Short mmCIF file of C-alpha atoms in Angstrom, two decimals:
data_model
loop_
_atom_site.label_atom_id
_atom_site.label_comp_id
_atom_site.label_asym_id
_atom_site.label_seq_id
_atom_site.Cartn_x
_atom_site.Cartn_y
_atom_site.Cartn_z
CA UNK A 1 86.90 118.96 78.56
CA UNK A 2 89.77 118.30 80.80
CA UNK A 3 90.76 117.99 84.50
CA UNK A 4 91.24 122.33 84.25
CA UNK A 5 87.95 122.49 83.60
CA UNK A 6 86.10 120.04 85.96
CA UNK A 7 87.96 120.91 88.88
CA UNK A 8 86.14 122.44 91.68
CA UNK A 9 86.19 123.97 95.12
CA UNK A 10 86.37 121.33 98.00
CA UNK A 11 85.85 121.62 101.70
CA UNK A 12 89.03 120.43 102.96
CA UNK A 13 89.95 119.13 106.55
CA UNK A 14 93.47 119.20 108.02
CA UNK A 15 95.41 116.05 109.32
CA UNK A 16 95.06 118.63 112.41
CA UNK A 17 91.27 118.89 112.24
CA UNK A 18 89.64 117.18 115.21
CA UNK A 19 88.21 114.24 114.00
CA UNK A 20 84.67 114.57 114.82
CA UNK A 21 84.43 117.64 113.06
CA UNK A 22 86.10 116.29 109.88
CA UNK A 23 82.98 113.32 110.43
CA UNK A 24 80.67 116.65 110.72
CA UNK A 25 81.41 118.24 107.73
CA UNK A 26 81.29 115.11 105.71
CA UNK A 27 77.70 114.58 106.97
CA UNK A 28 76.13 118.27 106.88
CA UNK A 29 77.55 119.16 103.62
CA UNK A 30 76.89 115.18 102.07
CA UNK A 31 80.09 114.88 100.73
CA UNK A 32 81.19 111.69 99.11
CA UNK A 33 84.41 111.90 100.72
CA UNK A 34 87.06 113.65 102.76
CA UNK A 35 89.81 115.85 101.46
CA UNK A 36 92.98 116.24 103.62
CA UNK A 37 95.46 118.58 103.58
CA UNK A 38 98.16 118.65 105.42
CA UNK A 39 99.16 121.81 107.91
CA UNK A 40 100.66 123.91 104.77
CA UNK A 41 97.73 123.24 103.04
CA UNK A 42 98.78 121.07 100.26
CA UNK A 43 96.55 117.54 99.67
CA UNK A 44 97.23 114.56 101.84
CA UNK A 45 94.76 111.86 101.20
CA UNK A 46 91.64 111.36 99.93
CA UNK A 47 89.17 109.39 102.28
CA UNK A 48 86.20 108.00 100.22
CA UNK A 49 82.87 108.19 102.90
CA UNK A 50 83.60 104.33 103.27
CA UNK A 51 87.24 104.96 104.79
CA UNK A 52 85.69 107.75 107.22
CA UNK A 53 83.57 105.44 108.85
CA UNK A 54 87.15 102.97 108.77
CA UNK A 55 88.41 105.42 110.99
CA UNK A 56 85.54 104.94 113.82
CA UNK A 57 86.62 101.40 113.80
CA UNK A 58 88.38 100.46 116.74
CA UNK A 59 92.04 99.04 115.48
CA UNK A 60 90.78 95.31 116.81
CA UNK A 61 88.23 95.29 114.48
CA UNK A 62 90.43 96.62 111.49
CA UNK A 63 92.59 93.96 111.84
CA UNK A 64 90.42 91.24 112.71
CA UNK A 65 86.31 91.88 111.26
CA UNK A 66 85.37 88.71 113.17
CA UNK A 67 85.84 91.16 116.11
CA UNK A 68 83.04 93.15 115.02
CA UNK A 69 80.20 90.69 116.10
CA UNK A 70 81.95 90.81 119.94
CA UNK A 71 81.17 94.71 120.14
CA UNK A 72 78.05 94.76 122.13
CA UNK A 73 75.04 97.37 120.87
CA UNK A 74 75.41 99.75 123.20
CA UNK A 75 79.48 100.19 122.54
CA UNK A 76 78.48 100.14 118.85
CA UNK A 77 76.12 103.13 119.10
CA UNK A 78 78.92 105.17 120.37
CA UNK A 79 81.65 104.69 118.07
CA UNK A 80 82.41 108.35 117.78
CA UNK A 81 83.00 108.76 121.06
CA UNK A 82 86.56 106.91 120.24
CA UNK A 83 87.03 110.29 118.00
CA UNK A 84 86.62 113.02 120.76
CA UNK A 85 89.47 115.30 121.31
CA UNK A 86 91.82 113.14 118.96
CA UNK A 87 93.22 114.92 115.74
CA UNK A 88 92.58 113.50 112.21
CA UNK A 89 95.43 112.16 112.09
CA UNK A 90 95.24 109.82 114.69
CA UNK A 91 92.77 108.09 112.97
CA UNK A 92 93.79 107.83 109.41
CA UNK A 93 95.14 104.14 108.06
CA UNK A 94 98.41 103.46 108.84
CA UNK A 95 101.58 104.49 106.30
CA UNK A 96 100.64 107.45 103.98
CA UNK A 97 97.36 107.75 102.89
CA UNK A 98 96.27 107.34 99.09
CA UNK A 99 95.86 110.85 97.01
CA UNK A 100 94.26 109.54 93.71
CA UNK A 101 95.07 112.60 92.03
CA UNK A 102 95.07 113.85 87.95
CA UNK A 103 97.39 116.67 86.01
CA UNK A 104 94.95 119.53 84.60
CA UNK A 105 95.37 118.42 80.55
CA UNK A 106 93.62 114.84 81.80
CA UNK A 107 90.82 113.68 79.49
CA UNK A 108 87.43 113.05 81.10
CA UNK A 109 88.65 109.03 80.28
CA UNK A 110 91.37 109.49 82.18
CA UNK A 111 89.71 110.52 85.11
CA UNK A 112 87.20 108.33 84.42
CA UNK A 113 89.69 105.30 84.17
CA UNK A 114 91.37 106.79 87.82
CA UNK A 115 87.95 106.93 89.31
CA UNK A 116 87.31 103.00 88.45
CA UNK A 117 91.11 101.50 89.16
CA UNK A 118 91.13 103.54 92.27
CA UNK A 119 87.37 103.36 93.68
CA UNK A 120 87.74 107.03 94.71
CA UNK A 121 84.22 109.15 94.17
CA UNK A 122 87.15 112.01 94.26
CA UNK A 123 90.12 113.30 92.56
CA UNK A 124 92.23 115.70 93.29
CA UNK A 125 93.75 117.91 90.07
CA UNK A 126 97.03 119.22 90.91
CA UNK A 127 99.41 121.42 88.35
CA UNK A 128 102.83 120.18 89.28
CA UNK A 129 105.86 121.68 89.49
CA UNK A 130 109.36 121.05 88.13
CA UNK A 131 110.21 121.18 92.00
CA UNK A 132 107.85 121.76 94.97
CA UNK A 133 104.75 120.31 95.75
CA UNK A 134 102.18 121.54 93.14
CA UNK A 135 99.66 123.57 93.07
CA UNK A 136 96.21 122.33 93.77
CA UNK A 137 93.27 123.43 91.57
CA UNK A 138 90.62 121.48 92.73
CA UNK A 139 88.26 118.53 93.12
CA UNK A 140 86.66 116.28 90.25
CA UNK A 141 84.13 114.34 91.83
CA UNK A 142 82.31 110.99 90.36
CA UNK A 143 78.89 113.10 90.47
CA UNK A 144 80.14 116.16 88.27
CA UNK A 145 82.03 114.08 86.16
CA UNK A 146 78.62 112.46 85.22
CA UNK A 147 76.94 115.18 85.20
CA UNK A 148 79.56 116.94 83.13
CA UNK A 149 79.36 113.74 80.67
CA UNK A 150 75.53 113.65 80.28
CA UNK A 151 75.64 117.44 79.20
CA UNK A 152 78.00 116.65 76.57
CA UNK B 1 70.47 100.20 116.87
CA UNK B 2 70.56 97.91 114.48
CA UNK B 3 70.93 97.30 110.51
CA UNK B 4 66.73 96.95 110.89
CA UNK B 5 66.88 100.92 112.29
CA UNK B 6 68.89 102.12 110.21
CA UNK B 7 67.84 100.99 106.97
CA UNK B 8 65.66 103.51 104.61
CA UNK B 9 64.10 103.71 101.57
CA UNK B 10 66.36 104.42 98.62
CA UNK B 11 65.86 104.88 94.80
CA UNK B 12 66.74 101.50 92.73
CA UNK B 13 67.47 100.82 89.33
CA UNK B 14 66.95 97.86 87.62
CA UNK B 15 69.07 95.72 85.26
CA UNK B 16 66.19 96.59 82.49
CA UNK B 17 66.86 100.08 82.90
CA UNK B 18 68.38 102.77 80.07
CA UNK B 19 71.89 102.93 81.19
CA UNK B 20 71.82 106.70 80.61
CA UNK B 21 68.67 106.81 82.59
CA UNK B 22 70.50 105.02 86.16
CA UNK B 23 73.72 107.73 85.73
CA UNK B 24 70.77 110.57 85.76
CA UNK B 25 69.16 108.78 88.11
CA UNK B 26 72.29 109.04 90.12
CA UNK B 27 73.49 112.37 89.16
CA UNK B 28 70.05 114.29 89.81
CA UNK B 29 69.24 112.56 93.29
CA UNK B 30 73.12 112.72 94.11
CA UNK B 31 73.06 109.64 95.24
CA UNK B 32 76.25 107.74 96.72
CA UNK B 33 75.53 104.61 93.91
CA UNK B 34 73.24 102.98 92.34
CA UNK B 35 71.29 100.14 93.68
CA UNK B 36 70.39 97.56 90.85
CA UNK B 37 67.30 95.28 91.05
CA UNK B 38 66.77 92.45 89.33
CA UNK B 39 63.55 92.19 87.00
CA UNK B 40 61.60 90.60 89.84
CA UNK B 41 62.48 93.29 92.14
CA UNK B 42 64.95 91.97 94.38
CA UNK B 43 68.50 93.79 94.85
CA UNK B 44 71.36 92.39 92.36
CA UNK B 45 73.42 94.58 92.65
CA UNK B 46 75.40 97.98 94.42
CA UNK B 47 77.34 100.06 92.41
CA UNK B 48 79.17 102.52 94.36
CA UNK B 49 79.31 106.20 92.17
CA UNK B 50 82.80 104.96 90.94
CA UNK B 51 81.67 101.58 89.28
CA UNK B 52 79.10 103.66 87.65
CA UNK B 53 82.10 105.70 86.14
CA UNK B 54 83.27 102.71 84.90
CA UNK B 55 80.53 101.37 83.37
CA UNK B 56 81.15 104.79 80.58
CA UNK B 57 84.61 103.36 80.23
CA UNK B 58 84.96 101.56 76.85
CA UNK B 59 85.82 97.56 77.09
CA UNK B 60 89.52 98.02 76.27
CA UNK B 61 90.37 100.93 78.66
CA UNK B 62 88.79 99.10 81.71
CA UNK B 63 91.08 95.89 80.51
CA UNK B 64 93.96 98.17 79.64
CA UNK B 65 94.34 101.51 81.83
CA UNK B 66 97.52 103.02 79.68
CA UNK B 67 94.85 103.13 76.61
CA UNK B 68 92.60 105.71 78.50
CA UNK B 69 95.63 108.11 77.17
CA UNK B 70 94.90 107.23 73.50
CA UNK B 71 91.02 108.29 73.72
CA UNK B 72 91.05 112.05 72.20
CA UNK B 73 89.03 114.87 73.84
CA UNK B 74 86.30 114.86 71.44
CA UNK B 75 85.68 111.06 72.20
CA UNK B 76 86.23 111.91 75.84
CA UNK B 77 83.75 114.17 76.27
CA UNK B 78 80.95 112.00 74.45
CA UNK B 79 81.67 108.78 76.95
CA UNK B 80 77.67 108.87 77.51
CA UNK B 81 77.07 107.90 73.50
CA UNK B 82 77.83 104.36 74.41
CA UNK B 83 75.38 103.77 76.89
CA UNK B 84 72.32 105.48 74.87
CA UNK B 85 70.00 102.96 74.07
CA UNK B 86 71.55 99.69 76.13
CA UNK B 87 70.05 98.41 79.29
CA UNK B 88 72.15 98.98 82.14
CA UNK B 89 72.91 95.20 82.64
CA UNK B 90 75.02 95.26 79.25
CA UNK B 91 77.34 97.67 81.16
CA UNK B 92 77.41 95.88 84.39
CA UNK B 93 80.63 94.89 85.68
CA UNK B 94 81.83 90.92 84.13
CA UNK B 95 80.01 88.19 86.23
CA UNK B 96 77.77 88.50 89.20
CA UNK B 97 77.91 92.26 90.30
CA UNK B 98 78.46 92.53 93.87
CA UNK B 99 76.09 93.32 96.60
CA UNK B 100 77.12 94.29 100.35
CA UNK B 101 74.18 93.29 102.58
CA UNK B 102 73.85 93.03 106.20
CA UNK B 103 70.82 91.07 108.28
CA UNK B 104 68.76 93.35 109.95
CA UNK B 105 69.96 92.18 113.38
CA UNK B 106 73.71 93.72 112.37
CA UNK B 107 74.97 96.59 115.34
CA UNK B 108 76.77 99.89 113.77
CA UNK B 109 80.47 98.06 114.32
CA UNK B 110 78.91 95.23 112.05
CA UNK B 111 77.71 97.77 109.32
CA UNK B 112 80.95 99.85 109.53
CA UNK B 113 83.17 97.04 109.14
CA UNK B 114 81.35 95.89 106.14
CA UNK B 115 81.41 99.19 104.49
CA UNK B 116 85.66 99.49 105.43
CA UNK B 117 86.19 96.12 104.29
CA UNK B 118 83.80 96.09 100.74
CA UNK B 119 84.41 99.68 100.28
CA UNK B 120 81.13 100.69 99.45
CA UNK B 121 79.21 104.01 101.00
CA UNK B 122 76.03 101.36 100.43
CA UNK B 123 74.81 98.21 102.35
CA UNK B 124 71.36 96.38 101.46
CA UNK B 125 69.46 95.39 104.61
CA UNK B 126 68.35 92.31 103.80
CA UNK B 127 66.12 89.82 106.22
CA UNK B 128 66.68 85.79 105.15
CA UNK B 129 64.15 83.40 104.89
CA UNK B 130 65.09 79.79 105.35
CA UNK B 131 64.46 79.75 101.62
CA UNK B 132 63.70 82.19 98.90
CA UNK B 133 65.33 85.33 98.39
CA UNK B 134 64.92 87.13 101.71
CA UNK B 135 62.88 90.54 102.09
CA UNK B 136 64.54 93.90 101.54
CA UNK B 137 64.40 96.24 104.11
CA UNK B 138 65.75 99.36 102.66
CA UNK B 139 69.53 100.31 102.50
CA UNK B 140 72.46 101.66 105.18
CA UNK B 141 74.37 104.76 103.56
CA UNK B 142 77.88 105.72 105.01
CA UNK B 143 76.38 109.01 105.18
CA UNK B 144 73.35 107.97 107.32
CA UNK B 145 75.24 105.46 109.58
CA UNK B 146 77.63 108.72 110.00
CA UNK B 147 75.31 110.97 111.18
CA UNK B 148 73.36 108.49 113.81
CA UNK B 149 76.31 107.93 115.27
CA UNK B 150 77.34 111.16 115.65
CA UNK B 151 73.58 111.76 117.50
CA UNK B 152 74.37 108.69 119.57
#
């Protein structure tokens, strides 16, 4: 069993997606995490559910989470209204975003192993090239890797 | 809304459990993580779906992450062998597990800032007595706090 095999189809989002509707699909399909690409379609980042709700945050409260307790309920209920009309992008941490990502002849350890150091519910499995940017093959998540394991 | 509203009920393991029983528990209710009681009930411990990756990885890869490499396919695929049989606490991460947990008075910035900052798609609600262990309420998923918010 190797990364070849595990990797699956994932709904992807664009750095160019509005950000709302990157929050959407997380929450109607129950994904564990975001997959980015970037406009040609290649993987960006990986955001883990716990760095999409990051990106509601407003930047005060990133940078200082005593802040948090000064946002009154009523601004807190409406933290996605910071997202409306802005692009992905515009929302994801600052300097380029983390890819956790695996070559297809990776053991089920090694993804394993990735999963833990990391603390990404998602790996990317990309075929790289001698030049260019790779090809991408798919998704390993934490859930079919388990599920992949207990079969075994 | 508040930590108190947005808490719900959510399956728990505890640190008695099989070990393969919690990842099945996990992988059939495809749940974010696992949330570990202890044998009296009360909440231990979260374990976010990639510390429950780890908890397959063998002593000496989680200390050393270059010896993942050396693990053949064969032994890959058969990870789950070393968790039939032991309680779940045997695999738990060194010292006290971690648990995120929020009072129930907490607004959606406090829960969201907690989740960004302890990475973890999981927060125990958790009301404190003045002594004793406090009374669990139920527990915040990114997933849920996503979606209110985006119905807010």
């Amino acid at each position: 069993m190797r990364a070849r095999d595990l990797a699956q189809p994932y709904a992807s989002v664009s750095t160019d997606t509005d950000a709302l509707e990157a929050v959407r699909l997380l929450v109607e399909h129950g994904l564990p995490g975001l997959l980015v690409a970037d406009p040609a379609g290649q993987p960006f980042a990986m955001l883990p559910a716990c760095d999409v709700v990051r990106t509601l945050l407003p930047r005060y409260v990133q940078e200082d989470p005593v802040l948090a307790a000064v946002v009154d309920e009523p601004h807190a209920d409406h933290l996605c209204r910071a997202l409306a009309g802005r692009a992905l992008a515009d929302r994801l941490p600052m300097g380029r975003p983390f890819l956790p990502a695996a070559t297809p002849d990776r053991t089920a350890v090694e993804l394993a192993e990735l999963m833990a150091r990391t603390r990404s519910p998602l790996i990317a499995v990309i075929e790289r090239d001698a030049d260019g940017p790779g090809r991408f093959l798919g998704v390993v998540t934490a859930a079919h890797l388990l599920k992949r394991l207990l079969q075994a």
